[in-house]
Coordinates of C-alpha atoms in Angstrom, one line a residue:
Chain A
M26 CA -63.7 41.0 -42.4
L27 CA -60.8 40.6 -44.6
Y28 CA -58.2 37.7 -43.0
I29 CA -54.8 38.1 -44.6
V30 CA -53.4 34.7 -43.7
G31 CA -49.7 33.6 -43.6
M32 CA -49.2 30.1 -44.9
G33 CA -46.0 29.5 -43.6
L34 CA -43.4 27.4 -44.8
G35 CA -43.7 24.2 -46.7
G36 CA -47.3 24.3 -47.9
E37 CA -50.9 24.3 -46.9
R38 CA -50.1 23.0 -43.4
G39 CA -47.6 25.6 -42.4
V40 CA -50.7 27.8 -41.4
T41 CA -51.3 27.9 -37.7
V42 CA -54.5 26.5 -36.2
R43 CA -55.7 30.2 -35.7
G44 CA -55.3 30.7 -39.6
L45 CA -56.8 27.7 -40.6
D46 CA -60.2 28.2 -38.1
A47 CA -60.3 31.8 -40.1
V48 CA -59.8 30.5 -43.7
R49 CA -62.3 27.4 -43.1
R50 CA -65.0 30.4 -42.0
C51 CA -64.1 32.5 -45.2
A52 CA -66.6 32.8 -47.6
R53 CA -64.1 32.6 -50.4
I54 CA -60.4 32.0 -50.5
Y55 CA -57.8 33.9 -52.6
M56 CA -54.3 33.0 -52.8
E57 CA -51.6 35.3 -53.9
A58 CA -50.3 33.9 -57.2
R59 CA -46.5 33.6 -56.2
T60 CA -47.9 31.7 -53.0
A61 CA -49.7 29.7 -55.2
L62 CA -46.6 28.9 -57.3
L63 CA -44.4 28.0 -54.4
T64 CA -47.0 25.6 -52.8
L65 CA -48.5 24.1 -55.9
G66 CA -45.2 24.1 -58.0
V67 CA -45.9 24.1 -61.8
D68 CA -45.3 20.6 -62.6
G69 CA -48.0 17.8 -63.1
D70 CA -49.2 17.4 -59.6
T71 CA -50.5 21.2 -59.1
S72 CA -53.7 20.1 -59.6
S73 CA -53.9 17.0 -56.9
R74 CA -51.7 19.5 -54.4
L75 CA -54.5 22.3 -54.9
T76 CA -57.1 19.5 -54.3
K77 CA -55.4 18.6 -50.9
L78 CA -55.1 22.0 -50.1
E79 CA -58.8 22.8 -50.7
N80 CA -59.9 19.6 -48.6
L81 CA -58.1 21.4 -45.6
Y82 CA -59.3 24.7 -46.1
G83 CA -62.7 23.5 -46.7
N84 CA -63.3 25.8 -49.6
A85 CA -62.3 26.2 -53.4
V86 CA -59.0 28.8 -53.7
T87 CA -58.9 31.2 -56.5
I88 CA -55.4 32.1 -57.4
A89 CA -55.0 36.0 -57.7
G90 CA -52.3 37.4 -59.6
R91 CA -51.0 40.9 -59.5
E92 CA -53.4 42.0 -62.4
I93 CA -56.5 41.2 -59.7
V94 CA -54.7 42.6 -56.8
E95 CA -53.8 46.1 -58.3
G96 CA -55.3 45.8 -61.2
E97 CA -58.8 47.0 -62.8
S98 CA -60.7 44.5 -61.2
G99 CA -58.6 45.4 -58.3
D100 CA -61.6 46.4 -56.3
Q101 CA -63.2 42.8 -56.4
I102 CA -61.3 41.0 -52.9
L103 CA -62.2 44.7 -51.2
C104 CA -65.9 44.7 -52.7
E105 CA -66.7 41.0 -51.6
A106 CA -65.1 41.8 -47.9
T107 CA -67.6 44.6 -47.2
G108 CA -70.3 41.7 -47.3
A109 CA -68.5 38.9 -46.2
D110 CA -65.5 37.2 -44.7
I111 CA -62.9 36.7 -47.3
A112 CA -59.6 35.4 -47.0
F113 CA -56.3 36.4 -48.7
L114 CA -53.6 33.7 -48.5
V115 CA -49.7 34.6 -48.3
V116 CA -46.9 32.3 -48.3
G117 CA -44.5 33.0 -45.2
H118 CA -45.6 35.9 -43.2
P119 CA -48.0 38.1 -44.5
F120 CA -45.6 41.1 -43.5
G121 CA -42.2 39.3 -43.6
S122 CA -42.5 38.6 -47.3
D123 CA -38.9 38.2 -48.8
E124 CA -39.9 40.2 -51.6
P125 CA -40.3 43.9 -51.5
S126 CA -42.7 44.5 -54.3
C127 CA -45.1 41.7 -52.6
K128 CA -44.8 43.1 -49.1
A129 CA -46.2 46.6 -50.6
T130 CA -48.8 44.7 -52.2
H131 CA -50.0 43.3 -49.0
T132 CA -49.9 46.4 -47.2
D133 CA -51.5 48.3 -49.5
L134 CA -54.4 45.8 -49.8
V135 CA -54.5 46.4 -45.7
V136 CA -54.3 50.2 -46.2
E137 CA -57.0 50.1 -49.1
A138 CA -59.5 48.0 -46.9
K139 CA -59.0 50.1 -44.0
K140 CA -60.1 52.9 -45.8
L141 CA -62.9 51.7 -46.8
G142 CA -64.1 50.5 -43.1
I143 CA -63.2 47.2 -43.8
E144 CA -62.1 45.3 -40.6
V145 CA -59.0 43.5 -41.4
K146 CA -57.3 40.7 -39.3
V147 CA -53.7 39.8 -40.0
I148 CA -52.7 36.3 -38.8
D149 CA -49.4 35.4 -38.7
S150 CA -47.1 32.2 -39.4
A151 CA -43.7 31.4 -39.7
S152 CA -41.1 33.1 -42.7
V153 CA -37.8 32.1 -43.9
L154 CA -36.5 35.2 -42.4
N155 CA -36.6 33.8 -38.8
A156 CA -36.7 29.9 -39.7
V157 CA -33.0 30.6 -40.8
G158 CA -32.4 31.2 -37.2
A159 CA -29.3 33.6 -36.4
C160 CA -30.0 35.3 -39.6
H161 CA -31.4 38.9 -39.1
H162 CA -29.5 40.1 -42.1
H163 CA -30.9 39.3 -45.8
T164 CA -30.5 40.2 -49.1
N165 CA -32.2 39.1 -52.7
I166 CA -30.2 37.8 -55.2
P167 CA -31.8 38.4 -58.8
F168 CA -31.3 36.9 -61.6
F169 CA -28.3 38.9 -63.8
T170 CA -29.6 40.4 -66.7
E171 CA -28.0 43.4 -68.8
T172 CA -30.0 45.9 -66.4
C173 CA -29.5 44.0 -63.0
K174 CA -26.3 43.2 -62.3
R175 CA -24.5 42.2 -58.6
D176 CA -24.3 46.0 -57.8
H177 CA -27.9 45.9 -56.1
F178 CA -27.0 43.1 -53.4
Y179 CA -23.2 42.7 -53.2
Q180 CA -22.8 45.8 -51.2
T181 CA -25.1 44.3 -48.4
I182 CA -23.3 41.1 -48.3
V183 CA -19.9 42.8 -48.6
N184 CA -21.2 45.1 -45.4
N185 CA -22.4 42.4 -43.3
R186 CA -19.0 40.7 -43.7
G187 CA -17.4 43.7 -42.6
L188 CA -19.4 43.6 -39.4
G189 CA -18.8 39.6 -38.8
L190 CA -22.7 38.5 -39.9
H191 CA -24.1 36.2 -41.8
T192 CA -26.4 36.9 -44.9
L193 CA -29.3 35.1 -45.9
C194 CA -29.7 35.6 -49.7
L195 CA -33.3 35.2 -50.9
L196 CA -33.0 33.9 -54.4
D197 CA -35.4 34.8 -57.1
I198 CA -38.5 33.8 -58.4
Y199 CA -40.6 34.8 -60.9
A200 CA -44.0 33.8 -60.7
K201 CA -46.1 35.7 -63.4
E202 CA -44.3 38.5 -64.9
P203 CA -45.4 40.2 -67.9
M204 CA -42.6 40.1 -70.8
S205 CA -41.5 43.4 -70.9
E206 CA -42.4 43.7 -74.7
S207 CA -45.9 43.1 -73.3
L208 CA -46.3 45.4 -70.7
I209 CA -48.5 48.2 -72.6
R210 CA -50.5 45.8 -74.4
R211 CA -54.1 44.8 -73.2
N212 CA -53.4 41.0 -73.4
K213 CA -50.0 41.1 -71.5
V214 CA -48.0 37.7 -72.2
Y215 CA -46.3 36.5 -69.2
E216 CA -42.6 35.0 -69.0
P217 CA -42.7 31.0 -67.8
P218 CA -42.2 30.9 -64.0
R219 CA -38.9 30.0 -62.9
F220 CA -36.9 29.8 -59.8
M221 CA -33.1 30.3 -59.1
T222 CA -31.5 27.5 -57.5
V223 CA -28.4 27.2 -54.8
N224 CA -26.3 26.5 -57.7
T225 CA -27.2 29.3 -59.9
A226 CA -26.5 31.7 -57.0
I227 CA -23.3 30.1 -56.1
S228 CA -21.9 30.4 -59.4
Q229 CA -23.3 34.4 -59.5
L230 CA -21.2 34.7 -56.0
L231 CA -18.0 33.0 -57.0
E232 CA -16.2 35.8 -57.8
P233 CA -14.7 38.7 -56.7
A234 CA -16.1 38.6 -53.1
Y235 CA -15.9 34.7 -52.5
D236 CA -13.9 32.1 -53.6
E237 CA -14.3 27.8 -54.6
D238 CA -13.3 27.2 -50.5
S239 CA -15.6 30.0 -49.1
L240 CA -18.1 28.1 -46.7
C241 CA -21.8 28.5 -47.3
I242 CA -25.1 26.8 -46.3
G243 CA -27.9 25.7 -49.0
V244 CA -31.2 25.3 -48.0
A245 CA -34.3 24.2 -49.9
R246 CA -37.9 23.7 -49.3
L247 CA -37.3 25.0 -45.7
G248 CA -40.2 23.8 -43.3
S249 CA -41.5 21.0 -45.2
D250 CA -41.2 17.3 -44.8
D251 CA -38.6 17.2 -47.1
E252 CA -36.5 20.2 -46.8
K253 CA -33.0 19.8 -47.4
I254 CA -30.2 21.9 -45.9
V255 CA -26.3 21.3 -47.1
A256 CA -23.1 23.0 -45.8
G257 CA -20.1 23.1 -47.5
P258 CA -17.4 24.9 -49.7
M259 CA -18.9 26.8 -52.7
R260 CA -16.9 24.2 -54.9
K261 CA -19.0 21.7 -53.6
L262 CA -22.3 23.1 -53.1
V263 CA -22.2 24.3 -56.6
G264 CA -22.8 20.4 -57.7
V265 CA -25.2 19.3 -55.2
D266 CA -28.8 18.8 -56.1
F267 CA -31.6 20.7 -54.0
G268 CA -34.3 19.2 -55.8
P269 CA -37.3 21.5 -56.1
P270 CA -37.5 25.0 -55.2
P271 CA -37.7 27.4 -53.5
H272 CA -34.2 27.7 -52.4
C273 CA -31.9 30.2 -50.1
L274 CA -28.3 30.3 -49.1
V275 CA -26.6 31.6 -46.0
V276 CA -23.4 33.5 -46.4
G277 CA -21.0 34.0 -43.8
K278 CA -17.6 35.3 -42.9
K279 CA -14.8 33.4 -44.6
F280 CA -14.1 30.2 -42.5
L281 CA -15.3 31.5 -39.3
W282 CA -18.6 30.9 -37.9
G283 CA -19.9 32.5 -34.9
T284 CA -20.1 30.2 -31.4
H285 CA -19.1 27.3 -30.4
V286 CA -22.4 25.9 -30.5
E287 CA -23.2 27.0 -33.9
K288 CA -20.3 25.7 -35.2
E289 CA -21.3 22.1 -33.9
M290 CA -24.6 22.6 -35.6
L291 CA -23.0 23.4 -38.6
Q292 CA -21.4 20.4 -38.7
F293 CA -24.5 18.3 -38.8
Y294 CA -25.1 19.7 -42.3
M295 CA -21.6 19.6 -43.1
I296 CA -21.2 17.8 -46.5
R297 CA -19.1 14.6 -46.5
S298 CA -18.0 13.7 -49.9
Chain B
M2 CA -37.7 11.6 -32.3
L3 CA -37.6 15.6 -30.5
Y4 CA -39.6 17.7 -31.8
I5 CA -38.9 21.2 -31.0
V6 CA -42.2 23.0 -31.8
G7 CA -42.7 26.8 -32.1
M8 CA -46.0 27.9 -30.6
G9 CA -46.5 30.9 -32.8
L10 CA -48.1 34.3 -30.9
G11 CA -51.0 34.4 -29.2
G12 CA -51.5 31.2 -27.2
E13 CA -51.9 27.4 -28.3
R14 CA -53.6 28.3 -31.6
G15 CA -50.4 30.0 -32.8
V16 CA -49.0 26.6 -33.8
T17 CA -49.1 25.1 -37.3
V18 CA -51.2 22.6 -38.3
R19 CA -48.1 20.4 -39.1
G20 CA -47.3 21.7 -35.6
L21 CA -50.5 20.2 -34.0
D22 CA -50.4 16.8 -36.1
A23 CA -46.6 16.4 -34.4
V24 CA -47.7 17.2 -30.9
R25 CA -50.8 15.1 -30.9
R26 CA -48.2 12.2 -31.9
C27 CA -46.2 12.6 -28.9
A28 CA -46.2 10.7 -26.2
R29 CA -45.1 13.3 -23.7
I30 CA -45.1 17.4 -23.9
Y31 CA -42.8 19.6 -22.4
M32 CA -43.4 23.5 -22.2
E33 CA -40.6 25.9 -21.8
A34 CA -41.1 27.7 -18.7
R35 CA -40.8 31.2 -20.1
T36 CA -43.2 29.6 -22.8
A37 CA -45.6 28.9 -20.0
L38 CA -45.5 32.1 -18.6
L39 CA -46.2 33.9 -21.7
T40 CA -48.8 31.8 -22.5
L41 CA -50.4 30.5 -19.1
G42 CA -50.3 34.0 -17.2
V43 CA -49.6 34.4 -13.8
D44 CA -53.1 35.3 -12.7
G45 CA -56.2 33.1 -11.5
D46 CA -56.8 31.9 -14.8
T47 CA -53.6 29.7 -15.3
S48 CA -55.0 26.4 -14.5
S49 CA -58.1 26.7 -16.8
R50 CA -55.5 27.8 -19.9
L51 CA -53.7 24.9 -19.3
T52 CA -56.7 22.6 -19.5
K53 CA -57.8 24.4 -23.0
L54 CA -54.1 24.1 -24.1
E55 CA -53.9 20.2 -23.2
N56 CA -57.6 19.5 -24.7
L57 CA -56.0 21.2 -28.2
Y58 CA -52.7 19.2 -27.8
G59 CA -54.2 16.1 -26.6
N60 CA -52.0 15.4 -23.6
A61 CA -50.8 16.3 -20.3
V62 CA -48.0 19.2 -20.6
T63 CA -45.3 19.1 -18.0
I64 CA -43.3 22.8 -17.6
A65 CA -39.8 22.6 -18.1
G66 CA -37.9 25.0 -15.9
R67 CA -33.8 25.8 -16.8
E68 CA -33.3 22.9 -14.3
I69 CA -34.9 20.7 -16.3
V70 CA -33.4 21.8 -19.8
E71 CA -29.8 22.4 -18.3
G72 CA -29.7 21.0 -15.2
E73 CA -29.1 17.6 -13.4
S74 CA -32.0 16.2 -14.5
G75 CA -31.3 17.9 -17.7
D76 CA -31.1 14.2 -19.9
Q77 CA -34.5 13.6 -19.2
I78 CA -36.1 15.2 -21.8
L79 CA -33.2 13.7 -24.0
C80 CA -33.3 10.3 -22.5
E81 CA -37.0 9.7 -23.3
A82 CA -36.7 11.0 -27.0
T83 CA -34.4 8.5 -27.5
G84 CA -37.3 5.9 -27.1
A85 CA -40.3 7.8 -28.0
D86 CA -41.6 11.0 -29.6
I87 CA -41.2 14.0 -27.4
A88 CA -42.4 17.5 -28.1
F89 CA -40.8 20.7 -26.4
L90 CA -43.1 23.4 -26.8
V91 CA -41.5 26.9 -27.4
V92 CA -43.3 30.1 -27.7
G93 CA -42.8 31.9 -31.3
H94 CA -40.4 30.5 -33.4
P95 CA -37.7 28.0 -31.8
F96 CA -34.5 29.7 -33.1
G97 CA -36.3 33.5 -33.8
S98 CA -36.2 33.8 -29.7
D99 CA -36.0 37.1 -28.5
E100 CA -34.2 36.2 -25.6
P101 CA -30.3 35.2 -26.4
S102 CA -30.1 32.6 -23.4
C103 CA -33.1 30.8 -24.8
K104 CA -31.7 30.5 -28.3
A105 CA -28.6 29.2 -26.8
T106 CA -30.5 26.8 -24.9
H107 CA -32.9 25.7 -27.5
T108 CA -29.8 25.2 -29.9
D109 CA -27.8 23.2 -27.2
L110 CA -30.7 20.9 -26.8
V111 CA -30.7 20.1 -30.6
V112 CA -27.1 20.0 -30.4
E113 CA -26.9 17.3 -27.4
A114 CA -29.8 15.2 -29.3
K115 CA -27.9 15.3 -32.5
K116 CA -25.1 14.1 -30.9
L117 CA -26.6 11.4 -29.3
G118 CA -28.2 10.3 -32.5
I119 CA -31.6 11.6 -31.6
E120 CA -33.7 12.4 -34.4
V121 CA -34.8 16.3 -34.2
K122 CA -37.4 18.2 -36.3
V123 CA -37.9 21.7 -35.7
I124 CA -41.6 22.8 -36.4
D125 CA -41.6 26.7 -37.1
S126 CA -44.3 29.3 -36.2
A127 CA -44.6 32.8 -35.9
S128 CA -41.9 35.0 -34.4
V129 CA -42.6 38.8 -32.7
L130 CA -39.4 39.6 -35.1
N131 CA -41.4 39.0 -38.2
A132 CA -44.9 39.8 -37.1
V133 CA -43.8 43.0 -36.7
G134 CA -43.0 43.8 -40.2
A135 CA -40.6 46.1 -41.3
C136 CA -38.4 45.9 -38.3
H137 CA -35.3 43.8 -39.4
H138 CA -33.3 45.3 -36.4
H139 CA -33.6 44.7 -32.8
T140 CA -32.8 45.2 -29.2
N141 CA -33.4 43.9 -25.7
I142 CA -34.7 46.8 -22.8
P143 CA -33.7 45.4 -19.7
F144 CA -34.9 46.5 -16.3
F145 CA -32.5 49.1 -15.3
T146 CA -30.3 47.6 -12.0
E147 CA -27.3 48.5 -10.8
T148 CA -25.0 46.4 -13.0
C149 CA -27.1 46.7 -16.0
K150 CA -27.9 50.2 -17.6
R151 CA -29.0 51.6 -20.8
D152 CA -25.2 51.2 -22.0
H153 CA -26.1 47.7 -23.2
F154 CA -29.4 48.3 -25.7
Y155 CA -28.6 52.0 -25.9
Q156 CA -25.9 51.9 -29.2
T157 CA -28.3 49.5 -31.5
I158 CA -31.0 52.2 -31.3
V159 CA -28.7 55.1 -32.0
N160 CA -26.9 53.3 -34.5
N161 CA -30.2 52.2 -36.5
R162 CA -31.3 55.8 -36.2
G163 CA -28.0 57.0 -37.3
L164 CA -29.0 54.7 -40.8
G165 CA -32.8 55.9 -41.2
L166 CA -33.9 52.5 -39.3
H167 CA -36.7 51.6 -36.9
T168 CA -35.7 49.4 -33.9
L169 CA -38.1 46.4 -32.2
C170 CA -37.2 46.9 -28.9
L171 CA -38.4 43.4 -27.0
L172 CA -38.9 43.9 -23.1
D173 CA -37.5 42.1 -20.3
I174 CA -39.3 39.2 -19.4
Y175 CA -38.4 37.4 -15.8
A176 CA -39.9 34.3 -16.0
K177 CA -38.2 31.9 -13.4
E178 CA -35.1 33.7 -12.3
P179 CA -33.2 32.5 -9.0
M180 CA -32.6 34.9 -6.5
S181 CA -28.9 36.2 -6.7
E182 CA -28.1 35.5 -3.2
S183 CA -29.8 31.6 -3.7
L184 CA -27.8 31.0 -6.7
I185 CA -25.0 28.7 -4.9
R186 CA -27.8 27.2 -2.9
R187 CA -29.2 23.7 -3.6
N188 CA -32.7 24.6 -2.9
K189 CA -33.0 28.0 -5.1
V190 CA -35.5 30.7 -4.3
Y191 CA -37.2 32.1 -7.3
E192 CA -38.1 36.2 -8.1
P193 CA -41.6 36.3 -8.5
P194 CA -41.7 36.9 -12.3
R195 CA -42.3 40.1 -14.2
F196 CA -42.7 41.8 -17.4
M197 CA -41.5 45.2 -18.6
T198 CA -44.6 47.6 -19.8
V199 CA -44.4 49.9 -22.9
N200 CA -44.7 52.5 -20.1
T201 CA -41.7 51.4 -18.4
A202 CA -39.8 51.3 -21.6
I203 CA -40.5 54.4 -22.5
S204 CA -39.7 56.4 -19.6
Q205 CA -36.4 54.4 -19.4
L206 CA -35.6 55.7 -22.9
L207 CA -37.3 59.1 -22.4
E208 CA -33.5 61.1 -22.3
P209 CA -31.4 61.7 -23.5
A210 CA -31.9 60.2 -27.0
Y211 CA -36.0 60.7 -27.3
D212 CA -38.1 63.7 -25.9
E213 CA -41.6 63.9 -25.2
D214 CA -42.7 64.5 -28.7
S215 CA -40.7 61.2 -30.5
L216 CA -43.2 59.0 -32.4
C217 CA -43.2 55.3 -31.4
I218 CA -45.5 52.4 -31.4
G219 CA -46.6 50.3 -28.1
V220 CA -47.2 46.8 -29.1
A221 CA -49.0 44.2 -26.8
R222 CA -49.8 40.2 -27.2
L223 CA -49.3 40.4 -30.9
G224 CA -51.2 38.3 -32.6
S225 CA -53.8 37.2 -29.8
D226 CA -57.4 38.0 -30.3
D227 CA -57.0 41.1 -28.0
E228 CA -53.6 42.5 -29.2
K229 CA -53.3 46.2 -29.1
I230 CA -51.6 48.6 -31.2
V231 CA -51.3 52.1 -30.5
A232 CA -49.0 55.1 -32.3
G233 CA -48.1 58.3 -30.9
P234 CA -45.6 60.7 -29.3
M235 CA -43.8 59.0 -26.4
R236 CA -45.5 61.6 -23.7
K237 CA -48.8 60.5 -24.7
L238 CA -48.0 56.4 -24.8
V239 CA -46.3 56.4 -21.9
G240 CA -49.7 57.1 -19.8
V241 CA -51.6 54.2 -22.3
D242 CA -52.6 51.0 -20.2
F243 CA -51.5 48.2 -22.8
G244 CA -52.9 45.6 -20.3
P245 CA -51.4 41.7 -19.6
P246 CA -48.1 41.1 -21.5
P247 CA -46.0 40.5 -23.4
H248 CA -45.6 44.4 -24.8
C249 CA -42.9 45.4 -27.3
L250 CA -42.0 48.8 -28.5
V251 CA -40.9 50.0 -32.0
V252 CA -38.7 53.3 -32.0
G253 CA -38.1 55.0 -35.4
K254 CA -36.3 58.0 -36.7
K255 CA -37.4 61.2 -35.2
F256 CA -40.5 62.4 -36.9
L257 CA -39.8 60.6 -40.2
W258 CA -41.6 57.0 -40.9
G259 CA -40.7 55.6 -44.3
T260 CA -42.5 55.6 -47.3
H261 CA -46.1 56.8 -48.1
V262 CA -47.7 53.8 -47.3
E263 CA -45.9 52.9 -44.1
K264 CA -46.7 56.4 -43.0
E265 CA -50.8 55.7 -43.8
M266 CA -50.4 52.5 -41.8
L267 CA -49.2 54.5 -38.9
Q268 CA -52.4 56.5 -38.9
F269 CA -54.7 53.8 -38.5
Y270 CA -53.2 53.2 -35.1
M271 CA -52.4 56.7 -33.9
I272 CA -53.4 58.0 -30.6
R273 CA -56.3 60.3 -31.0
S274 CA -56.9 62.0 -27.8

């Protein structure tokens, strides 16, 4: 049996009771690399966080990069799952992934397993896509490069504004990306992991669609005990320290925020200074 | 402290580990009425299911109808939360509710609590809105009545089809609705609870937008151990017994289902006979 287990938000305790029961029964636990990066971080505390997580889940955890899930040794997980219970941990919801490439990877794993006659059980948990309540329309904001400029996501935000909708912007995360010049080599060299902050996202958005007074909501570490949510005009939010990743950003129609209750709710998060 | 705790999908074990820890710390546990109906059912097993749930959560559970959350005794929860830890359980995700009226109710509770200076902690879990993977566009299908016909949701489905998108249709649930003739009376009389099945939804959709060969996916009790997912043409699915509620239905573009991987995935659920 292959369990694809959503870890939800805010670390290992975002898993459901059903998910925890399943993971504890498993002979081996894999954790998707991006999930690992978001859950364990990249600073000095990584190993103590991993220990805490392994204590809760009752077993050692193997980090599975794309080379394990998709590469030459890609059959390893599926092979093991033919004879034992194997867990594959994914941050957020298994199919609610904020990154299309991850979503495809997880779906591929399920399809390949089913083709081999392996039973698959997907265990849900929360995703940022519904934890940010009213936003059912979202886009990804990538780091700008020579080949990837604002055209990719910009039209979505503009379209949503035209329809009077907010947009949830998921900010780029590089977990373990091979450097482009090493893509064809056997021993790939990876870029250092990096996360886009609310501040970078705002500075990329500031013109021409939005101006310094456009209202937005910055969100960091949603669902964890130290989540941080601050609303305000872009000129103020661009200078707020949101702390460690992951971050996301909600942008709405100019100076017009939904219903009365939504407006009241927004006030609780409004920046004061 | 007021904890608004998402119970996720498939019963009491859909709560997260973080949510369970919080609920177990609480002096009192309230459960939203519709949540109770979906979790405990309406048949003879209700009380044994409640016992199982109370055993996991470590405390008695009070069912809170709209008259408690919004009515004259509406301050009860807020009053208690000023001096103790109180949990308010909601099926799915607290703000990812499939019913706009429930969503407003939960948001109201948070706003009122914050106004009174009560600390509020929302604990996420899965929602049907992301558990049905690729569908970020959804609508509700109500039971047809004299005053509520297909106009309300139909345009959403038609618009999505035009854009090449699927629509997740959440099917109507009546938990504890006062009979209209008793609305102004002090002692309200409630309609018996009822749930729309996949079969009823299909028969309401069949004309004029869809025909008997239109592909769709029926989903029942998503996330629970006995979830049932069947894909096929409407003429076949209309006769499939999906069992107990809750049900939902995914309708797509006519005979055209996304990417190759999506098509493969769909085949695993395709009706054979």
